[in-house]
Amino acid sequence: MKRYKLFVVLGMLVVGLTLVVRSCHPHRTLPPDVAPAAIGYRLNDSIRNACSESPATARMERSVRNWMARHNIRGATLAVMRNERLVYCKGFGWADAEAQRPVEAGDIFRIASASKLITAIGIMKLCDEGRLTTDALVFGPEGILGPRLFPEIKDKRTEKITVRHLLNHTAGFSRRLGDPMFRSADVLRWTGRTRTLTADEVIAFQLGQRLRDNPGGAAQYSNVGYLILSRVIEEVSGMSYESYIRKHVLYPAGCYDMYIARNSYDERHPREVKYYGHDPGEVIASYDGSGAMRPREYGGNNITGLQGAGAWVCSSAELMRLVASIDGRSRVPDILSARSIAEMKQIRRKGDFGYGWARCQAASGHLVRTGTMSGTCAYIDYRPGGLSFVLITNTSSYRGASFTNSIGRTIRDALARVERWPDERDLFTTVPHEEADRR
């Protein structure tokens, strides 16, 4: 009888300890394709606002909050890096205004077109692995996505499109009918379909139009181009786009909490914020052809379907960590070769884009990547000799991309209000929990 009671007590202790461990990290499960030993310091599980509390940053934070109030931004997250050290990361405002849940440093946000940087890194990783070149043809008999997948091509010039053309937006795609990635309901009507379009169907719709320019001609921004790159990654790797990126790009960079977005609020990822469009009452026809009217940010647009063009969600801290992993400096190990890192930043002609980067200044090394869509804005600003930052919001502005572009100047002005940053701090590697808890 005593032995039975002992087993019962031991069983209760095991269950209790399991519940305690799960309560410390309530939303995290290890990716199935990564061994537990490979998972290191998990940034989002450890970091929190209290870790960055300091009188030195009070004026900066007041400036950020004033900017948010002026533009009715519900919530935002800001990560600041100096010399490859994460010296600051904090959330502002509401992750969910209705639930009165404030933004924490480890919360994750949609990053819209900043996702293209992640896709470009994935392409260059395949190049480093010797499985792909940027000169590889994409369509036609010799293409990666050949006639087996896309047998009908309207314009013969399409067979000359290379991976490089897709990376720097010089494939020559027409936008005469708008952006099919954000006109799902229209494309369904035009093609006579009655259910959600697959990636290949969106691509086929684009290939059914004539090019506006020869491949390699003048650059014109293209979301479809990065959807095609997502499919290139799948065909070359033999894995789903998200699985390849997570296993071969994000995990090696120490980023374990980045995912492809889901379309509805109820399907959101753990710790993901709620999104707010600039016009709360606006609805459009649902992307799925159901005829339902939904907000753009929740069912109007097919956010999941954007894939590598704009579907990633992440924290500002992990996005900053990823940038540090492709900057060619030594403190944070790079996940790409020096050659690939340099090629991503190379601008061959005025008006061209980098690979994933929106702006590249060769002389200073200054790099910028932005993203905007209904319910979110993202801004990555990298400067090798100074402060770099990532700012993401869960609210969009009626000014669209022009508002996102203005974020750089606004946050730079705010950062200038800090007289001294804690250079001894590096939240990438350790979090001062005990010190934070005493505050």
CSV table of C-alpha atoms in Angstrom, one decimal:
chain,number,residue,atom,x,y,z
A,1,MET,CA,0.0,0.0,0.0
A,2,LYS,CA,2.8,2.4,0.9
A,3,ARG,CA,4.6,1.6,-2.4
A,4,TYR,CA,1.3,2.3,-4.3
A,5,LYS,CA,1.0,5.7,-2.5
A,6,LEU,CA,4.6,6.5,-3.4
A,7,PHE,CA,4.0,5.8,-7.1
A,8,VAL,CA,0.9,8.0,-7.0
A,9,VAL,CA,2.9,10.9,-5.4
A,10,LEU,CA,5.7,10.5,-7.9
A,11,GLY,CA,3.2,10.5,-10.8
A,12,MET,CA,1.6,13.7,-9.5
A,13,LEU,CA,5.0,15.3,-9.2
A,14,VAL,CA,5.9,14.4,-12.8
A,15,VAL,CA,2.6,15.9,-14.0
A,16,GLY,CA,3.0,19.0,-11.9
A,17,LEU,CA,6.5,19.6,-13.2
A,18,THR,CA,5.3,19.1,-16.8
A,19,LEU,CA,2.6,21.7,-16.3
A,20,VAL,CA,5.1,24.1,-14.8
A,21,VAL,CA,7.5,23.8,-17.7
A,22,ARG,CA,4.6,24.2,-20.2
A,23,SER,CA,3.4,27.3,-18.3
A,24,CYS,CA,6.8,28.9,-18.7
A,25,HIS,CA,6.6,28.5,-22.5
A,26,PRO,CA,2.9,28.0,-23.1
A,27,HIS,CA,2.9,28.4,-26.9
A,28,ARG,CA,6.1,26.8,-28.0
A,29,THR,CA,6.6,23.4,-29.6
A,30,LEU,CA,9.8,22.2,-31.2
A,31,PRO,CA,9.7,22.0,-35.0
A,32,PRO,CA,9.4,18.4,-36.0
A,33,ASP,CA,12.3,18.5,-38.4
A,34,VAL,CA,14.8,19.9,-35.9
A,35,ALA,CA,16.3,17.8,-33.1
A,36,PRO,CA,16.0,19.2,-29.6
A,37,ALA,CA,19.7,19.5,-29.3
A,38,ALA,CA,19.8,21.9,-32.2
A,39,ILE,CA,17.5,24.4,-30.5
A,40,GLY,CA,19.5,27.0,-28.6
A,41,TYR,CA,18.6,30.2,-26.9
A,42,ARG,CA,15.1,31.1,-27.9
A,43,LEU,CA,14.9,34.8,-28.1
A,44,ASN,CA,11.1,35.3,-28.1
A,45,ASP,CA,10.6,33.0,-25.2
A,46,SER,CA,13.1,34.9,-23.0
A,47,ILE,CA,12.9,38.6,-24.0
A,48,ARG,CA,10.3,41.0,-22.5
A,49,ASN,CA,9.8,44.7,-22.2
A,50,ALA,CA,11.3,44.9,-18.7
A,51,CYS,CA,14.7,43.9,-20.0
A,52,SER,CA,15.0,47.2,-21.9
A,53,GLU,CA,13.6,49.5,-19.1
A,54,SER,CA,16.0,52.4,-18.6
A,55,PRO,CA,15.8,56.1,-17.8
A,56,ALA,CA,18.2,56.6,-20.8
A,57,THR,CA,15.5,55.6,-23.3
A,58,ALA,CA,12.6,57.5,-21.7
A,59,ARG,CA,12.7,60.4,-24.1
A,60,MET,CA,12.9,58.1,-27.1
A,61,GLU,CA,10.0,56.1,-26.0
A,62,ARG,CA,7.9,59.2,-25.4
A,63,SER,CA,8.7,60.3,-29.0
A,64,VAL,CA,7.6,56.9,-30.3
A,65,ARG,CA,4.3,56.9,-28.3
A,66,ASN,CA,3.5,60.5,-29.5
A,67,TRP,CA,4.1,59.4,-33.1
A,68,MET,CA,1.8,56.4,-32.6
A,69,ALA,CA,-0.9,58.6,-31.1
A,70,ARG,CA,-0.7,61.0,-34.0
A,71,HIS,CA,-1.3,58.2,-36.5
A,72,ASN,CA,-3.7,56.1,-34.4
A,73,ILE,CA,-1.3,53.2,-34.4
A,74,ARG,CA,-2.6,50.6,-31.9
A,75,GLY,CA,0.6,48.7,-31.3
A,76,ALA,CA,4.2,48.5,-32.4
A,77,THR,CA,7.5,46.7,-31.6
A,78,LEU,CA,11.0,48.2,-31.9
A,79,ALA,CA,14.3,46.4,-31.9
A,80,VAL,CA,17.6,48.3,-31.9
A,81,MET,CA,21.0,46.8,-32.7
A,82,ARG,CA,24.5,48.3,-32.3
A,83,ASN,CA,27.6,46.5,-33.4
A,84,GLU,CA,25.6,43.3,-33.8
A,85,ARG,CA,24.4,43.5,-30.2
A,86,LEU,CA,20.7,43.8,-29.6
A,87,VAL,CA,20.7,46.6,-27.1
A,88,TYR,CA,17.0,47.3,-26.9
A,89,CYS,CA,13.7,45.6,-27.7
A,90,LYS,CA,10.3,46.7,-26.5
A,91,GLY,CA,6.6,46.7,-27.4
A,92,PHE,CA,4.4,49.7,-27.4
A,93,GLY,CA,0.6,50.1,-27.2
A,94,TRP,CA,-1.8,47.2,-27.7
A,95,ALA,CA,-1.3,43.8,-29.1
A,96,ASP,CA,-5.1,43.4,-28.9
A,97,ALA,CA,-6.9,46.6,-28.0
A,98,GLU,CA,-10.2,45.0,-27.3
A,99,ALA,CA,-8.7,42.4,-25.0
A,100,GLN,CA,-6.5,45.1,-23.4
A,101,ARG,CA,-3.4,43.0,-24.0
A,102,PRO,CA,-0.2,45.2,-24.3
A,103,VAL,CA,2.5,44.4,-26.8
A,104,GLU,CA,5.4,42.5,-25.4
A,105,ALA,CA,8.9,42.3,-26.8
A,106,GLY,CA,8.4,38.7,-27.9
A,107,ASP,CA,5.1,39.2,-29.8
A,108,ILE,CA,5.0,38.5,-33.5
A,109,PHE,CA,3.6,40.6,-36.3
A,110,ARG,CA,3.0,40.3,-40.0
A,111,ILE,CA,5.8,41.9,-41.9
A,112,ALA,CA,4.3,42.2,-45.4
A,113,SER,CA,6.8,42.7,-48.2
A,114,ALA,CA,9.8,42.6,-45.8
A,115,SER,CA,9.1,38.9,-46.3
A,116,LYS,CA,10.9,39.3,-49.7
A,117,LEU,CA,14.2,39.6,-47.8
A,118,ILE,CA,13.7,36.2,-46.3
A,119,THR,CA,12.9,34.7,-49.6
A,120,ALA,CA,16.0,36.2,-51.2
A,121,ILE,CA,18.1,34.7,-48.4
A,122,GLY,CA,16.5,31.3,-49.1
A,123,ILE,CA,17.5,31.6,-52.8
A,124,MET,CA,21.1,32.6,-52.0
A,125,LYS,CA,21.3,29.7,-49.5
A,126,LEU,CA,20.4,27.3,-52.3
A,127,CYS,CA,23.1,28.9,-54.4
A,128,ASP,CA,25.6,28.4,-51.6
A,129,GLU,CA,24.6,24.8,-51.4
A,130,GLY,CA,25.4,24.4,-55.0
A,131,ARG,CA,21.8,23.5,-56.0
A,132,LEU,CA,20.9,26.7,-57.8
A,133,THR,CA,22.4,29.7,-59.7
A,134,THR,CA,20.9,33.1,-60.2
A,135,ASP,CA,21.4,32.7,-63.9
A,136,ALA,CA,19.1,29.6,-64.0
A,137,LEU,CA,16.1,29.8,-66.3
A,138,VAL,CA,12.7,29.6,-64.6
A,139,PHE,CA,10.2,28.8,-67.4
A,140,GLY,CA,10.2,27.0,-70.7
A,141,PRO,CA,11.8,23.6,-71.6
A,142,GLU,CA,15.0,24.2,-69.7
A,143,GLY,CA,13.4,26.1,-66.8
A,144,ILE,CA,13.1,25.0,-63.1
A,145,LEU,CA,9.3,25.5,-63.4
A,146,GLY,CA,9.0,23.9,-66.8
A,147,PRO,CA,6.1,22.9,-69.1
A,148,ARG,CA,5.1,20.1,-66.7
A,149,LEU,CA,3.9,22.9,-64.3
A,150,PHE,CA,3.3,25.7,-66.8
A,151,PRO,CA,2.6,24.4,-70.3
A,152,GLU,CA,0.8,27.6,-71.5
A,153,ILE,CA,2.8,30.8,-71.8
A,154,LYS,CA,1.4,33.8,-73.6
A,155,ASP,CA,4.7,35.6,-74.3
A,156,LYS,CA,7.7,33.6,-75.6
A,157,ARG,CA,10.1,36.1,-73.9
A,158,THR,CA,8.9,34.6,-70.6
A,159,GLU,CA,11.2,31.6,-71.2
A,160,LYS,CA,14.2,34.0,-70.9
A,161,ILE,CA,13.4,35.0,-67.3
A,162,THR,CA,16.1,34.0,-64.8
A,163,VAL,CA,16.2,33.7,-61.0
A,164,ARG,CA,18.1,37.0,-61.0
A,165,HIS,CA,15.4,38.8,-62.9
A,166,LEU,CA,12.9,37.7,-60.3
A,167,LEU,CA,15.1,38.8,-57.4
A,168,ASN,CA,15.7,42.3,-58.6
A,169,HIS,CA,12.2,42.8,-60.2
A,170,THR,CA,13.3,43.0,-63.8
A,171,ALA,CA,11.3,40.0,-65.1
A,172,GLY,CA,9.2,42.3,-67.1
A,173,PHE,CA,5.7,41.3,-65.8
A,174,SER,CA,2.8,43.5,-66.7
A,175,ARG,CA,0.5,45.1,-64.1
A,176,ARG,CA,-2.1,46.1,-66.7
A,177,LEU,CA,-4.7,44.1,-64.7
A,178,GLY,CA,-3.3,45.1,-61.3
A,179,ASP,CA,-1.6,42.9,-58.8
A,180,PRO,CA,-3.2,39.4,-58.9
A,181,MET,CA,-1.9,38.7,-55.4
A,182,PHE,CA,-4.3,41.4,-54.1
A,183,ARG,CA,-7.2,40.9,-56.6
A,184,SER,CA,-8.1,37.3,-55.7
A,185,ALA,CA,-11.8,37.8,-56.1
A,186,ASP,CA,-11.4,39.5,-59.5
A,187,VAL,CA,-9.1,36.7,-60.7
A,188,LEU,CA,-11.5,34.1,-59.6
A,189,ARG,CA,-14.3,35.9,-61.6
A,190,TRP,CA,-12.0,36.4,-64.7
A,191,THR,CA,-10.9,32.7,-64.8
A,192,GLY,CA,-14.3,31.3,-63.9
A,193,ARG,CA,-13.1,29.5,-60.8
A,194,THR,CA,-15.1,29.3,-57.6
A,195,ARG,CA,-12.6,28.4,-54.9
A,196,THR,CA,-9.3,29.7,-53.5
A,197,LEU,CA,-6.6,30.0,-56.1
A,198,THR,CA,-3.4,28.0,-55.7
A,199,ALA,CA,0.0,29.5,-56.1
A,200,ASP,CA,0.4,27.9,-59.5
A,201,GLU,CA,-2.9,29.2,-60.7
A,202,VAL,CA,-2.0,32.8,-59.7
A,203,ILE,CA,1.3,32.3,-61.5
A,204,ALA,CA,-0.4,30.9,-64.6
A,205,PHE,CA,-2.8,33.9,-64.7
A,206,GLN,CA,0.3,36.2,-64.8
A,207,LEU,CA,1.9,34.0,-67.5
A,208,GLY,CA,-1.3,34.4,-69.6
A,209,GLN,CA,-0.4,38.0,-70.2
A,210,ARG,CA,2.2,39.6,-72.4
A,211,LEU,CA,5.3,41.0,-70.7
A,212,ARG,CA,5.6,44.8,-70.4
A,213,ASP,CA,9.3,44.7,-71.1
A,214,ASN,CA,12.1,42.2,-72.0
A,215,PRO,CA,13.5,40.2,-69.1
A,216,GLY,CA,16.4,42.2,-67.7
A,217,GLY,CA,14.8,45.5,-68.7
A,218,ALA,CA,13.7,48.3,-66.5
A,219,ALA,CA,12.8,47.3,-62.9
A,220,GLN,CA,9.1,47.2,-61.9
A,221,TYR,CA,8.1,45.9,-58.5
A,222,SER,CA,6.4,42.6,-58.6
A,223,ASN,CA,4.8,40.5,-55.9
A,224,VAL,CA,4.2,37.7,-58.3
A,225,GLY,CA,7.9,37.5,-58.9
A,226,TYR,CA,8.5,36.5,-55.3
A,227,LEU,CA,5.7,34.1,-55.3
A,228,ILE,CA,7.5,32.4,-58.3
A,229,LEU,CA,10.7,32.4,-56.2
A,230,SER,CA,8.8,30.6,-53.5
A,231,ARG,CA,7.9,27.9,-55.9
A,232,VAL,CA,11.5,27.8,-57.2
A,233,ILE,CA,12.6,27.1,-53.6
A,234,GLU,CA,10.1,24.2,-53.4
A,235,GLU,CA,11.1,22.6,-56.7
A,236,VAL,CA,14.8,22.8,-56.1
A,237,SER,CA,14.7,21.8,-52.4
A,238,GLY,CA,12.0,19.2,-52.6
A,239,MET,CA,10.4,20.8,-49.5
A,240,SER,CA,7.6,23.1,-48.9
A,241,TYR,CA,8.6,26.8,-49.0
A,242,GLU,CA,8.0,27.4,-45.3
A,243,SER,CA,9.8,24.2,-44.2
A,244,TYR,CA,12.9,24.9,-46.3
A,245,ILE,CA,13.2,28.5,-45.0
A,246,ARG,CA,12.7,27.5,-41.4
A,247,LYS,CA,15.2,24.6,-41.5
A,248,HIS,CA,17.9,26.1,-43.7
A,249,VAL,CA,17.6,29.8,-43.1
A,250,LEU,CA,15.9,30.7,-39.9
A,251,TYR,CA,17.0,28.0,-37.5
A,252,PRO,CA,20.7,28.4,-38.4
A,253,ALA,CA,20.2,32.1,-37.7
A,254,GLY,CA,18.8,31.5,-34.3
A,255,CYS,CA,15.2,32.4,-35.3
A,256,TYR,CA,12.7,29.8,-34.1
A,257,ASP,CA,9.5,31.8,-33.9
A,258,MET,CA,8.8,32.9,-37.5
A,259,TYR,CA,5.9,31.5,-39.5
A,260,ILE,CA,3.8,31.9,-42.6
A,261,ALA,CA,0.7,34.0,-41.6
A,262,ARG,CA,-2.8,32.6,-41.5
A,263,ASN,CA,-5.8,34.5,-42.8
A,264,SER,CA,-8.2,34.7,-39.9
A,265,TYR,CA,-8.0,36.1,-36.4
A,266,ASP,CA,-9.1,32.8,-34.9
A,267,GLU,CA,-6.2,31.0,-36.7
A,268,ARG,CA,-3.5,33.4,-35.5
A,269,HIS,CA,-0.2,32.0,-34.2
A,270,PRO,CA,0.5,32.0,-30.5
A,271,ARG,CA,1.7,35.5,-29.4
A,272,GLU,CA,0.6,37.0,-32.7
A,273,VAL,CA,-1.0,40.5,-32.4
A,274,LYS,CA,-4.3,41.6,-33.8
A,275,TYR,CA,-4.3,43.7,-36.9
A,276,TYR,CA,-6.2,47.0,-37.6
A,277,GLY,CA,-6.8,48.5,-41.0
A,278,HIS,CA,-6.7,52.2,-41.6
A,279,ASP,CA,-10.5,52.2,-42.2
A,280,PRO,CA,-12.1,49.9,-39.5
A,281,GLY,CA,-15.4,49.6,-41.3
A,282,GLU,CA,-14.0,48.7,-44.8
A,283,VAL,CA,-14.8,45.3,-46.2
A,284,ILE,CA,-14.1,43.7,-49.6
A,285,ALA,CA,-15.1,40.5,-51.3
A,286,SER,CA,-13.4,37.5,-49.7
A,287,TYR,CA,-10.4,36.0,-51.5
A,288,ASP,CA,-12.0,32.5,-51.4
A,289,GLY,CA,-14.8,33.3,-53.8
A,290,SER,CA,-17.5,32.7,-51.2
A,291,GLY,CA,-19.1,36.1,-51.8
A,292,ALA,CA,-18.7,37.0,-48.1
A,293,MET,CA,-17.5,40.5,-47.3
A,294,ARG,CA,-14.5,40.7,-45.0
A,295,PRO,CA,-11.9,43.1,-43.8
A,296,ARG,CA,-8.8,43.2,-46.0
A,297,GLU,CA,-6.6,42.1,-43.1
A,298,TYR,CA,-8.8,39.2,-42.1
A,299,GLY,CA,-10.1,37.3,-45.1
A,300,GLY,CA,-10.4,40.0,-47.7
A,301,ASN,CA,-6.9,39.3,-49.0
A,302,ASN,CA,-5.2,35.9,-49.1
A,303,ILE,CA,-2.3,36.7,-46.7
A,304,THR,CA,-1.3,33.0,-46.5
A,305,GLY,CA,-1.2,32.8,-50.3
A,306,LEU,CA,1.4,35.6,-50.5
A,307,GLN,CA,4.0,33.1,-49.3
A,308,GLY,CA,7.5,34.5,-49.9
A,309,ALA,CA,6.1,37.8,-51.3
A,310,GLY,CA,4.6,38.9,-48.0
A,311,ALA,CA,3.3,36.3,-45.7
A,312,TRP,CA,5.9,36.0,-42.8
A,313,VAL,CA,5.2,36.8,-39.2
A,314,CYS,CA,7.9,37.4,-36.7
A,315,SER,CA,9.1,39.6,-33.8
A,316,SER,CA,11.2,42.6,-34.3
A,317,ALA,CA,14.0,41.0,-32.3
A,318,GLU,CA,14.2,37.8,-34.5
A,319,LEU,CA,14.0,39.9,-37.7
A,320,MET,CA,16.9,42.0,-36.4
A,321,ARG,CA,18.8,38.8,-35.6
A,322,LEU,CA,18.2,37.5,-39.1
A,323,VAL,CA,19.6,40.8,-40.6
A,324,ALA,CA,22.7,40.4,-38.3
A,325,SER,CA,23.1,36.9,-39.8
A,326,ILE,CA,23.6,38.3,-43.3
A,327,ASP,CA,25.7,41.4,-42.7
A,328,GLY,CA,29.2,40.1,-43.2
A,329,ARG,CA,30.4,41.0,-39.7
A,330,SER,CA,31.8,38.5,-37.2
A,331,ARG,CA,30.0,38.8,-33.9
A,332,VAL,CA,26.8,37.1,-35.1
A,333,PRO,CA,27.7,34.2,-37.4
A,334,ASP,CA,26.6,34.6,-41.0
A,335,ILE,CA,24.4,32.0,-42.6
A,336,LEU,CA,25.4,33.0,-46.2
A,337,SER,CA,28.8,33.1,-47.9
A,338,ALA,CA,30.5,36.5,-48.3
A,339,ARG,CA,29.9,36.3,-52.0
A,340,SER,CA,26.1,35.8,-51.6
A,341,ILE,CA,25.9,38.6,-49.1
A,342,ALA,CA,27.6,41.0,-51.4
A,343,GLU,CA,25.6,40.0,-54.4
A,344,MET,CA,22.3,40.6,-52.6
A,345,LYS,CA,23.4,44.3,-52.1
A,346,GLN,CA,24.7,44.9,-55.6
A,347,ILE,CA,22.9,47.5,-57.7
A,348,ARG,CA,23.9,47.2,-61.4
A,349,ARG,CA,21.9,50.2,-62.7
A,350,LYS,CA,20.1,53.2,-61.3
A,351,GLY,CA,16.6,52.3,-60.4
A,352,ASP,CA,17.3,48.6,-59.8
A,353,PHE,CA,16.5,46.7,-56.6
A,354,GLY,CA,18.8,44.6,-54.5
A,355,TYR,CA,17.9,41.0,-53.8
A,356,GLY,CA,15.2,41.4,-51.2
A,357,TRP,CA,16.5,44.8,-50.2
A,358,ALA,CA,14.6,47.8,-51.3
A,359,ARG,CA,17.4,50.3,-51.0
A,360,CYS,CA,21.2,49.7,-51.0
A,361,GLN,CA,23.8,52.4,-50.6
A,362,ALA,CA,27.2,51.0,-51.7
A,363,ALA,CA,29.3,53.8,-50.1
A,364,SER,CA,27.9,53.6,-46.6
A,365,GLY,CA,26.5,50.1,-46.5
A,366,HIS,CA,23.1,51.5,-45.5
A,367,LEU,CA,20.3,49.0,-46.3
A,368,VAL,CA,16.5,49.4,-46.1
A,369,ARG,CA,13.6,47.0,-46.5
A,370,THR,CA,10.0,48.0,-46.0
A,371,GLY,CA,6.6,46.3,-46.0
A,372,THR,CA,3.1,47.5,-45.9
A,373,MET,CA,-0.4,46.1,-46.3
A,374,SER,CA,-3.7,46.5,-44.6
A,375,GLY,CA,-3.1,46.0,-40.9
A,376,THR,CA,0.7,46.2,-40.8
A,377,CYS,CA,3.8,48.2,-41.6
A,378,ALA,CA,7.4,47.0,-41.3
A,379,TYR,CA,10.7,48.9,-41.6
A,380,ILE,CA,14.2,47.4,-41.5
A,381,ASP,CA,17.0,50.0,-41.4
A,382,TYR,CA,20.6,48.5,-41.3
A,383,ARG,CA,23.7,50.7,-40.8
A,384,PRO,CA,27.0,48.9,-40.3
A,385,GLY,CA,28.7,51.8,-38.5
A,386,GLY,CA,25.8,52.9,-36.2
A,387,LEU,CA,22.4,52.0,-35.0
A,388,SER,CA,20.2,49.6,-36.9
A,389,PHE,CA,16.5,49.0,-36.1
A,390,VAL,CA,13.4,47.1,-37.0
A,391,LEU,CA,10.0,48.7,-36.4
A,392,ILE,CA,6.7,46.8,-37.0
A,393,THR,CA,3.2,48.0,-36.4
A,394,ASN,CA,-0.2,46.2,-36.2
A,395,THR,CA,-2.0,49.1,-37.8
A,396,SER,CA,-1.8,50.5,-41.3
A,397,SER,CA,-2.2,54.0,-42.6
A,398,TYR,CA,-4.4,55.5,-45.3
A,399,ARG,CA,-1.1,56.9,-46.7
A,400,GLY,CA,0.0,53.4,-47.6
A,401,ALA,CA,3.7,53.0,-48.7
A,402,SER,CA,4.5,56.7,-48.2
A,403,PHE,CA,3.6,56.3,-44.5
A,404,THR,CA,5.9,53.3,-44.2
A,405,ASN,CA,8.7,55.2,-45.9
A,406,SER,CA,8.4,58.0,-43.5
A,407,ILE,CA,9.0,55.7,-40.6
A,408,GLY,CA,12.7,55.7,-41.1
A,409,ARG,CA,13.1,59.4,-40.5
A,410,THR,CA,10.7,59.3,-37.5
A,411,ILE,CA,12.5,56.5,-35.7
A,412,ARG,CA,15.9,57.9,-36.5
A,413,ASP,CA,14.9,61.2,-34.8
A,414,ALA,CA,13.6,59.2,-31.8
A,415,LEU,CA,16.8,57.2,-31.5
A,416,ALA,CA,18.9,60.4,-31.5
A,417,ARG,CA,17.2,61.3,-28.2
A,418,VAL,CA,19.2,58.5,-26.4
A,419,GLU,CA,22.5,59.9,-25.2
A,420,ARG,CA,24.1,56.6,-24.4
A,421,TRP,CA,23.1,53.0,-25.4
A,422,PRO,CA,24.0,50.1,-23.1
A,423,ASP,CA,26.8,48.7,-25.3
A,424,GLU,CA,27.5,46.0,-22.7
A,425,ARG,CA,24.0,44.6,-23.2
A,426,ASP,CA,23.3,41.9,-25.9
A,427,LEU,CA,19.8,40.5,-25.8
A,428,PHE,CA,20.7,38.2,-28.7
A,429,THR,CA,22.7,36.1,-26.3
A,430,THR,CA,21.3,36.6,-22.8
A,431,VAL,CA,18.5,38.3,-21.0
A,432,PRO,CA,18.9,39.9,-17.6
A,433,HIS,CA,15.9,38.2,-16.0
A,434,GLU,CA,17.0,38.6,-12.4
A,435,GLU,CA,17.8,42.3,-12.9
A,436,ALA,CA,14.5,42.8,-14.7
A,437,ASP,CA,12.5,41.0,-12.1
A,438,ARG,CA,14.0,43.3,-9.3
A,439,ARG,CA,12.6,46.4,-11.0
